Amino acid sequence: MVYVIVEDVTDPVAAASALREGGELLRAIGVEKLGKGAYERTDAYVPRGGNRADGLRALEQFRAEHAVPGLMYYLRTDFDPDWSKQDEAARAALAEVRMPRERCGIRAVNAFKRAYYTWGPEWDTPDPCGGRWAAHHARNFRDGALVLGNALAGLCRSDGDMAPMVEMKIVASLGWDGEEVGPEARIRDEAWVALSLGRILRECGDGRIGDLLEAIEAGYDGHN
């Protein structure tokens, strides 16, 4: 996975003003022209082939050297730096929240992978419905659960009607712990997905709840 540093322009007016004061006239003009949005910083050095920890170290150094009001910096992948594909795929996953809701995690992961990676149905993870998990299906579900949890938390950063990150982490833990939640429970679709991801992650036997919670928190913080 190749990581890149993304500059999120949250306040182009304040950023341009600060850049002009610092003598960075061309950067100020560029920020004004681009406006609000997330854009890859091609001048940022992130080790190619490095892991996420390497990327985060590069991010912290970049943040320290380029602190400007109105600009935020995040670590994302070069596949989808502005999260446009991710957000679209996360919404496709939410469309799979239907009965039985406690099993919606597998359908949601499959829908997300189809939309995000443009994979066909042959790559879907089958639902063993309480039976024994094949090792490769368990690994595939674990990986899908982490990227989907991250994507949903990233989506809720910009959608005020969605469940907050803390709620998603709580219900994911409830699912992992096997807590019963009836279909009449009044929780939002993204929370149902998080609960199901936690429950099925425990069931498949390949993964830790801590990894899912970390992925959710990273998505809300703006990182892949």
PDB file of C-alpha atoms in Angstrom:
ATOM      1  CA  MET A   1       0.000   0.000   0.000  1.00  0.00           C
ATOM      2  CA  VAL A   2       1.389   3.404  -0.988  1.00  0.00           C
ATOM      3  CA  TYR A   3       0.608   6.265   1.388  1.00  0.00           C
ATOM      4  CA  VAL A   4       0.452   9.956   0.563  1.00  0.00           C
ATOM      5  CA  ILE A   5       0.015  13.126   2.591  1.00  0.00           C
ATOM      6  CA  VAL A   6      -3.154  15.014   1.783  1.00  0.00           C
ATOM      7  CA  GLU A   7      -3.736  18.701   2.446  1.00  0.00           C
ATOM      8  CA  ASP A   8      -7.318  19.412   3.473  1.00  0.00           C
ATOM      9  CA  VAL A   9      -8.180  23.056   2.814  1.00  0.00           C
ATOM     10  CA  THR A  10     -10.820  23.877   5.419  1.00  0.00           C
ATOM     11  CA  ASP A  11     -10.591  27.688   5.263  1.00  0.00           C
ATOM     12  CA  PRO A  12      -8.988  28.958   2.043  1.00  0.00           C
ATOM     13  CA  VAL A  13      -9.289  32.626   3.068  1.00  0.00           C
ATOM     14  CA  ALA A  14      -7.452  32.180   6.374  1.00  0.00           C
ATOM     15  CA  ALA A  15      -4.876  29.876   4.774  1.00  0.00           C
ATOM     16  CA  ALA A  16      -4.135  32.242   1.895  1.00  0.00           C
ATOM     17  CA  SER A  17      -3.781  35.167   4.296  1.00  0.00           C
ATOM     18  CA  ALA A  18      -1.331  33.253   6.512  1.00  0.00           C
ATOM     19  CA  LEU A  19       0.676  32.080   3.500  1.00  0.00           C
ATOM     20  CA  ARG A  20       0.975  35.641   2.183  1.00  0.00           C
ATOM     21  CA  GLU A  21       2.165  36.844   5.558  1.00  0.00           C
ATOM     22  CA  GLY A  22       4.804  34.113   5.458  1.00  0.00           C
ATOM     23  CA  GLY A  23       5.972  35.176   2.016  1.00  0.00           C
ATOM     24  CA  GLU A  24       4.486  32.183   0.158  1.00  0.00           C
ATOM     25  CA  LEU A  25       2.617  34.132  -2.495  1.00  0.00           C
ATOM     26  CA  LEU A  26       2.348  31.319  -5.063  1.00  0.00           C
ATOM     27  CA  ARG A  27       1.057  28.879  -2.459  1.00  0.00           C
ATOM     28  CA  ALA A  28      -1.523  31.449  -1.359  1.00  0.00           C
ATOM     29  CA  ILE A  29      -2.749  31.870  -4.923  1.00  0.00           C
ATOM     30  CA  GLY A  30      -2.910  28.082  -5.346  1.00  0.00           C
ATOM     31  CA  VAL A  31      -4.982  27.630  -2.187  1.00  0.00           C
ATOM     32  CA  GLU A  32      -7.421  30.342  -3.255  1.00  0.00           C
ATOM     33  CA  LYS A  33      -7.771  28.777  -6.688  1.00  0.00           C
ATOM     34  CA  LEU A  34      -8.378  25.248  -5.379  1.00  0.00           C
ATOM     35  CA  GLY A  35     -10.750  26.267  -2.583  1.00  0.00           C
ATOM     36  CA  LYS A  36     -12.084  23.853   0.009  1.00  0.00           C
ATOM     37  CA  GLY A  37     -11.240  20.187  -0.475  1.00  0.00           C
ATOM     38  CA  ALA A  38      -8.556  17.528   0.005  1.00  0.00           C
ATOM     39  CA  TYR A  39      -5.568  17.527  -2.340  1.00  0.00           C
ATOM     40  CA  GLU A  40      -2.477  15.338  -2.479  1.00  0.00           C
ATOM     41  CA  ARG A  41       0.778  17.102  -1.541  1.00  0.00           C
ATOM     42  CA  THR A  42       3.117  15.767  -4.196  1.00  0.00           C
ATOM     43  CA  ASP A  43       6.079  17.508  -2.532  1.00  0.00           C
ATOM     44  CA  ALA A  44       5.662  15.492   0.673  1.00  0.00           C
ATOM     45  CA  TYR A  45       8.056  12.608   1.209  1.00  0.00           C
ATOM     46  CA  VAL A  46       6.474   9.386   2.445  1.00  0.00           C
ATOM     47  CA  PRO A  47       8.632   6.236   2.141  1.00  0.00           C
ATOM     48  CA  ARG A  48       7.317   4.137  -0.752  1.00  0.00           C
ATOM     49  CA  GLY A  49       6.751   0.599   0.417  1.00  0.00           C
ATOM     50  CA  GLY A  50       6.762   1.752   4.013  1.00  0.00           C
ATOM     51  CA  ASN A  51       4.111   0.727   6.496  1.00  0.00           C
ATOM     52  CA  ARG A  52       1.500   2.935   8.096  1.00  0.00           C
ATOM     53  CA  ALA A  53       3.771   3.756  11.044  1.00  0.00           C
ATOM     54  CA  ASP A  54       6.388   5.133   8.621  1.00  0.00           C
ATOM     55  CA  GLY A  55       3.701   7.213   6.967  1.00  0.00           C
ATOM     56  CA  LEU A  56       2.479   8.628  10.260  1.00  0.00           C
ATOM     57  CA  ARG A  57       6.009   9.638  11.221  1.00  0.00           C
ATOM     58  CA  ALA A  58       6.384  11.448   7.905  1.00  0.00           C
ATOM     59  CA  LEU A  59       3.001  13.088   8.467  1.00  0.00           C
ATOM     60  CA  GLU A  60       3.946  14.426  11.893  1.00  0.00           C
ATOM     61  CA  GLN A  61       7.159  15.899  10.529  1.00  0.00           C
ATOM     62  CA  PHE A  62       5.285  17.483   7.623  1.00  0.00           C
ATOM     63  CA  ARG A  63       2.679  18.944   9.969  1.00  0.00           C
ATOM     64  CA  ALA A  64       5.381  20.478  12.140  1.00  0.00           C
ATOM     65  CA  GLU A  65       7.023  22.127   9.126  1.00  0.00           C
ATOM     66  CA  HIS A  66       3.861  23.311   7.353  1.00  0.00           C
ATOM     67  CA  ALA A  67       1.469  24.431  10.075  1.00  0.00           C
ATOM     68  CA  VAL A  68      -0.906  27.005   8.562  1.00  0.00           C
ATOM     69  CA  PRO A  69      -4.352  28.081   9.824  1.00  0.00           C
ATOM     70  CA  GLY A  70      -7.070  26.712   7.574  1.00  0.00           C
ATOM     71  CA  LEU A  71      -4.993  23.736   6.374  1.00  0.00           C
ATOM     72  CA  MET A  72      -5.043  20.217   7.836  1.00  0.00           C
ATOM     73  CA  TYR A  73      -2.882  17.252   6.848  1.00  0.00           C
ATOM     74  CA  TYR A  74      -3.822  13.566   6.766  1.00  0.00           C
ATOM     75  CA  LEU A  75      -2.338  10.221   5.746  1.00  0.00           C
ATOM     76  CA  ARG A  76      -4.223   8.426   2.992  1.00  0.00           C
ATOM     77  CA  THR A  77      -3.559   6.071   0.102  1.00  0.00           C
ATOM     78  CA  ASP A  78      -2.696   7.159  -3.404  1.00  0.00           C
ATOM     79  CA  PHE A  79      -5.567   5.021  -4.679  1.00  0.00           C
ATOM     80  CA  ASP A  80      -8.154   7.420  -3.282  1.00  0.00           C
ATOM     81  CA  PRO A  81      -6.516  10.477  -1.659  1.00  0.00           C
ATOM     82  CA  ASP A  82      -9.648  12.640  -1.544  1.00  0.00           C
ATOM     83  CA  TRP A  83     -11.833   9.740  -0.314  1.00  0.00           C
ATOM     84  CA  SER A  84     -14.354  10.174  -3.136  1.00  0.00           C
ATOM     85  CA  LYS A  85     -14.274   6.454  -4.012  1.00  0.00           C
ATOM     86  CA  GLN A  86     -14.308   5.505  -0.348  1.00  0.00           C
ATOM     87  CA  ASP A  87     -17.350   7.619   0.488  1.00  0.00           C
ATOM     88  CA  GLU A  88     -19.289   6.228  -2.464  1.00  0.00           C
ATOM     89  CA  ALA A  89     -18.374   2.663  -1.468  1.00  0.00           C
ATOM     90  CA  ALA A  90     -19.326   3.285   2.165  1.00  0.00           C
ATOM     91  CA  ARG A  91     -22.795   4.400   1.063  1.00  0.00           C
ATOM     92  CA  ALA A  92     -23.089   1.254  -1.063  1.00  0.00           C
ATOM     93  CA  ALA A  93     -22.263  -0.773   2.047  1.00  0.00           C
ATOM     94  CA  LEU A  94     -24.928   1.026   4.099  1.00  0.00           C
ATOM     95  CA  ALA A  95     -27.539   0.015   1.522  1.00  0.00           C
ATOM     96  CA  GLU A  96     -26.971  -3.579   2.656  1.00  0.00           C
ATOM     97  CA  VAL A  97     -28.316  -2.996   6.173  1.00  0.00           C
ATOM     98  CA  ARG A  98     -31.384  -5.195   6.000  1.00  0.00           C
ATOM     99  CA  MET A  99     -32.732  -8.220   7.812  1.00  0.00           C
ATOM    100  CA  PRO A 100     -31.152 -10.087   9.429  1.00  0.00           C
ATOM    101  CA  ARG A 101     -29.301  -6.997  10.580  1.00  0.00           C
ATOM    102  CA  GLU A 102     -26.939  -8.890  12.866  1.00  0.00           C
ATOM    103  CA  ARG A 103     -25.474 -10.543   9.720  1.00  0.00           C
ATOM    104  CA  CYS A 104     -25.338  -7.377   7.611  1.00  0.00           C
ATOM    105  CA  GLY A 105     -21.587  -6.985   8.161  1.00  0.00           C
ATOM    106  CA  ILE A 106     -20.705  -9.609   5.548  1.00  0.00           C
ATOM    107  CA  ARG A 107     -23.063  -8.152   2.938  1.00  0.00           C
ATOM    108  CA  ALA A 108     -21.767  -4.660   3.705  1.00  0.00           C
ATOM    109  CA  VAL A 109     -18.103  -5.702   3.352  1.00  0.00           C
ATOM    110  CA  ASN A 110     -18.839  -7.373   0.024  1.00  0.00           C
ATOM    111  CA  ALA A 111     -20.722  -4.325  -1.249  1.00  0.00           C
ATOM    112  CA  PHE A 112     -17.905  -2.035  -0.156  1.00  0.00           C
ATOM    113  CA  LYS A 113     -15.231  -4.103  -1.922  1.00  0.00           C
ATOM    114  CA  ARG A 114     -17.264  -4.279  -5.127  1.00  0.00           C
ATOM    115  CA  ALA A 115     -17.728  -0.507  -5.183  1.00  0.00           C
ATOM    116  CA  TYR A 116     -14.271   0.496  -3.944  1.00  0.00           C
ATOM    117  CA  TYR A 117     -12.059  -1.968  -5.797  1.00  0.00           C
ATOM    118  CA  THR A 118     -14.535  -2.695  -8.648  1.00  0.00           C
ATOM    119  CA  TRP A 119     -14.307  -6.406  -7.793  1.00  0.00           C
ATOM    120  CA  GLY A 120     -16.847  -8.870  -9.121  1.00  0.00           C
ATOM    121  CA  PRO A 121     -19.031 -11.233  -7.064  1.00  0.00           C
ATOM    122  CA  GLU A 122     -16.414 -13.974  -7.316  1.00  0.00           C
ATOM    123  CA  TRP A 123     -14.433 -12.046  -4.681  1.00  0.00           C
ATOM    124  CA  ASP A 124     -17.324 -11.959  -2.183  1.00  0.00           C
ATOM    125  CA  THR A 125     -16.884 -13.536   1.232  1.00  0.00           C
ATOM    126  CA  PRO A 126     -19.644 -16.135   1.725  1.00  0.00           C
ATOM    127  CA  ASP A 127     -21.644 -16.124   4.942  1.00  0.00           C
ATOM    128  CA  PRO A 128     -21.200 -19.479   6.713  1.00  0.00           C
ATOM    129  CA  CYS A 129     -24.303 -18.657   8.823  1.00  0.00           C
ATOM    130  CA  GLY A 130     -22.781 -19.945  12.034  1.00  0.00           C
ATOM    131  CA  GLY A 131     -20.793 -22.735  10.395  1.00  0.00           C
ATOM    132  CA  ARG A 132     -17.041 -23.154  10.187  1.00  0.00           C
ATOM    133  CA  TRP A 133     -15.039 -20.395   8.496  1.00  0.00           C
ATOM    134  CA  ALA A 134     -12.469 -21.254   5.831  1.00  0.00           C
ATOM    135  CA  ALA A 135      -9.151 -19.629   6.762  1.00  0.00           C
ATOM    136  CA  HIS A 136      -8.916 -17.502   3.606  1.00  0.00           C
ATOM    137  CA  HIS A 137     -12.506 -16.283   3.958  1.00  0.00           C
ATOM    138  CA  ALA A 138     -11.807 -15.320   7.578  1.00  0.00           C
ATOM    139  CA  ARG A 139      -8.733 -13.311   6.565  1.00  0.00           C
ATOM    140  CA  ASN A 140     -10.620 -11.611   3.745  1.00  0.00           C
ATOM    141  CA  PHE A 141     -13.477 -10.657   6.047  1.00  0.00           C
ATOM    142  CA  ARG A 142     -11.056  -9.314   8.667  1.00  0.00           C
ATOM    143  CA  ASP A 143      -9.334  -7.098   6.109  1.00  0.00           C
ATOM    144  CA  GLY A 144     -12.664  -5.943   4.702  1.00  0.00           C
ATOM    145  CA  ALA A 145     -14.056  -5.183   8.146  1.00  0.00           C
ATOM    146  CA  LEU A 146     -11.123  -2.892   8.930  1.00  0.00           C
ATOM    147  CA  VAL A 147     -11.315  -0.896   5.698  1.00  0.00           C
ATOM    148  CA  LEU A 148     -15.100  -0.591   5.970  1.00  0.00           C
ATOM    149  CA  GLY A 149     -14.963   0.536   9.610  1.00  0.00           C
ATOM    150  CA  ASN A 150     -12.394   3.134   8.597  1.00  0.00           C
ATOM    151  CA  ALA A 151     -14.519   4.295   5.656  1.00  0.00           C
ATOM    152  CA  LEU A 152     -17.729   4.620   7.681  1.00  0.00           C
ATOM    153  CA  ALA A 153     -15.967   6.668  10.347  1.00  0.00           C
ATOM    154  CA  GLY A 154     -14.481   8.852   7.617  1.00  0.00           C
ATOM    155  CA  LEU A 155     -17.930   9.378   6.133  1.00  0.00           C
ATOM    156  CA  CYS A 156     -19.415  10.387   9.478  1.00  0.00           C
ATOM    157  CA  ARG A 157     -16.789  13.162   9.768  1.00  0.00           C
ATOM    158  CA  SER A 158     -18.587  15.055   7.013  1.00  0.00           C
ATOM    159  CA  ASP A 159     -22.158  13.824   7.524  1.00  0.00           C
ATOM    160  CA  GLY A 160     -23.663  15.236  10.681  1.00  0.00           C
ATOM    161  CA  ASP A 161     -26.665  12.886  10.488  1.00  0.00           C
ATOM    162  CA  MET A 162     -24.522   9.782  10.909  1.00  0.00           C
ATOM    163  CA  ALA A 163     -23.646   8.063  14.161  1.00  0.00           C
ATOM    164  CA  PRO A 164     -20.609   9.617  15.851  1.00  0.00           C
ATOM    165  CA  MET A 165     -17.347   7.719  16.050  1.00  0.00           C
ATOM    166  CA  VAL A 166     -17.772   6.991  19.769  1.00  0.00           C
ATOM    167  CA  GLU A 167     -21.139   5.316  19.161  1.00  0.00           C
ATOM    168  CA  MET A 168     -19.672   3.199  16.387  1.00  0.00           C
ATOM    169  CA  LYS A 169     -16.856   2.018  18.659  1.00  0.00           C
ATOM    170  CA  ILE A 170     -19.288   1.182  21.465  1.00  0.00           C
ATOM    171  CA  VAL A 171     -21.628  -0.884  19.301  1.00  0.00           C
ATOM    172  CA  ALA A 172     -18.702  -2.649  17.591  1.00  0.00           C
ATOM    173  CA  SER A 173     -17.523  -3.713  21.047  1.00  0.00           C
ATOM    174  CA  LEU A 174     -21.036  -4.848  21.950  1.00  0.00           C
ATOM    175  CA  GLY A 175     -21.055  -7.010  18.843  1.00  0.00           C
ATOM    176  CA  TRP A 176     -17.665  -8.495  19.723  1.00  0.00           C
ATOM    177  CA  ASP A 177     -18.915  -9.256  23.255  1.00  0.00           C
ATOM    178  CA  GLY A 178     -21.978 -11.044  21.874  1.00  0.00           C
ATOM    179  CA  GLU A 179     -24.495  -8.656  23.401  1.00  0.00           C
ATOM    180  CA  GLU A 180     -28.010  -9.222  22.079  1.00  0.00           C
ATOM    181  CA  VAL A 181     -29.534  -6.311  20.192  1.00  0.00           C
ATOM    182  CA  GLY A 182     -33.019  -6.918  18.842  1.00  0.00           C
ATOM    183  CA  PRO A 183     -34.051  -5.826  15.341  1.00  0.00           C
ATOM    184  CA  GLU A 184     -36.329  -3.245  16.930  1.00  0.00           C
ATOM    185  CA  ALA A 185     -33.368  -1.393  18.485  1.00  0.00           C
ATOM    186  CA  ARG A 186     -33.315   2.225  17.410  1.00  0.00           C
ATOM    187  CA  ILE A 187     -29.752   2.535  16.200  1.00  0.00           C
ATOM    188  CA  ARG A 188     -28.671   3.965  12.889  1.00  0.00           C
ATOM    189  CA  ASP A 189     -27.613   1.918   9.889  1.00  0.00           C
ATOM    190  CA  GLU A 190     -23.910   2.670  10.276  1.00  0.00           C
ATOM    191  CA  ALA A 191     -24.109   1.539  13.908  1.00  0.00           C
ATOM    192  CA  TRP A 192     -25.773  -1.718  12.824  1.00  0.00           C
ATOM    193  CA  VAL A 193     -22.880  -2.288  10.433  1.00  0.00           C
ATOM    194  CA  ALA A 194     -20.325  -1.585  13.170  1.00  0.00           C
ATOM    195  CA  LEU A 195     -22.104  -3.966  15.553  1.00  0.00           C
ATOM    196  CA  SER A 196     -22.230  -6.684  12.925  1.00  0.00           C
ATOM    197  CA  LEU A 197     -18.568  -6.191  12.012  1.00  0.00           C
ATOM    198  CA  GLY A 198     -17.581  -6.679  15.642  1.00  0.00           C
ATOM    199  CA  ARG A 199     -19.774  -9.743  16.056  1.00  0.00           C
ATOM    200  CA  ILE A 200     -18.653 -11.488  12.873  1.00  0.00           C
ATOM    201  CA  LEU A 201     -15.012 -10.559  13.428  1.00  0.00           C
ATOM    202  CA  ARG A 202     -15.171 -12.523  16.693  1.00  0.00           C
ATOM    203  CA  GLU A 203     -17.026 -15.365  14.974  1.00  0.00           C
ATOM    204  CA  CYS A 204     -14.597 -15.761  12.081  1.00  0.00           C
ATOM    205  CA  GLY A 205     -11.669 -16.143  14.474  1.00  0.00           C
ATOM    206  CA  ASP A 206      -9.198 -13.986  12.552  1.00  0.00           C
ATOM    207  CA  GLY A 207      -8.852 -10.510  13.966  1.00  0.00           C
ATOM    208  CA  ARG A 208      -9.024  -8.420  17.131  1.00  0.00           C
ATOM    209  CA  ILE A 209     -11.631  -5.928  18.240  1.00  0.00           C
ATOM    210  CA  GLY A 210      -8.819  -3.496  19.022  1.00  0.00           C
ATOM    211  CA  ASP A 211      -7.821  -3.439  15.355  1.00  0.00           C
ATOM    212  CA  LEU A 212     -11.376  -2.565  14.316  1.00  0.00           C
ATOM    213  CA  LEU A 213     -11.678   0.173  16.937  1.00  0.00           C
ATOM    214  CA  GLU A 214      -8.329   1.604  15.836  1.00  0.00           C
ATOM    215  CA  ALA A 215      -9.474   1.604  12.195  1.00  0.00           C
ATOM    216  CA  ILE A 216     -12.693   3.428  13.150  1.00  0.00           C
ATOM    217  CA  GLU A 217     -10.792   6.028  15.139  1.00  0.00           C
ATOM    218  CA  ALA A 218      -8.242   6.534  12.345  1.00  0.00           C
ATOM    219  CA  GLY A 219     -11.052   7.125   9.835  1.00  0.00           C
ATOM    220  CA  TYR A 220     -12.643   9.741  12.045  1.00  0.00           C
ATOM    221  CA  ASP A 221      -9.252  11.421  12.474  1.00  0.00           C
ATOM    222  CA  GLY A 222      -8.979  11.687   8.681  1.00  0.00           C
ATOM    223  CA  HIS A 223      -6.520   8.857   8.005  1.00  0.00           C
ATOM    224  CA  ASN A 224      -6.804   5.643   5.992  1.00  0.00           C
TER     225      ASN A 224
END
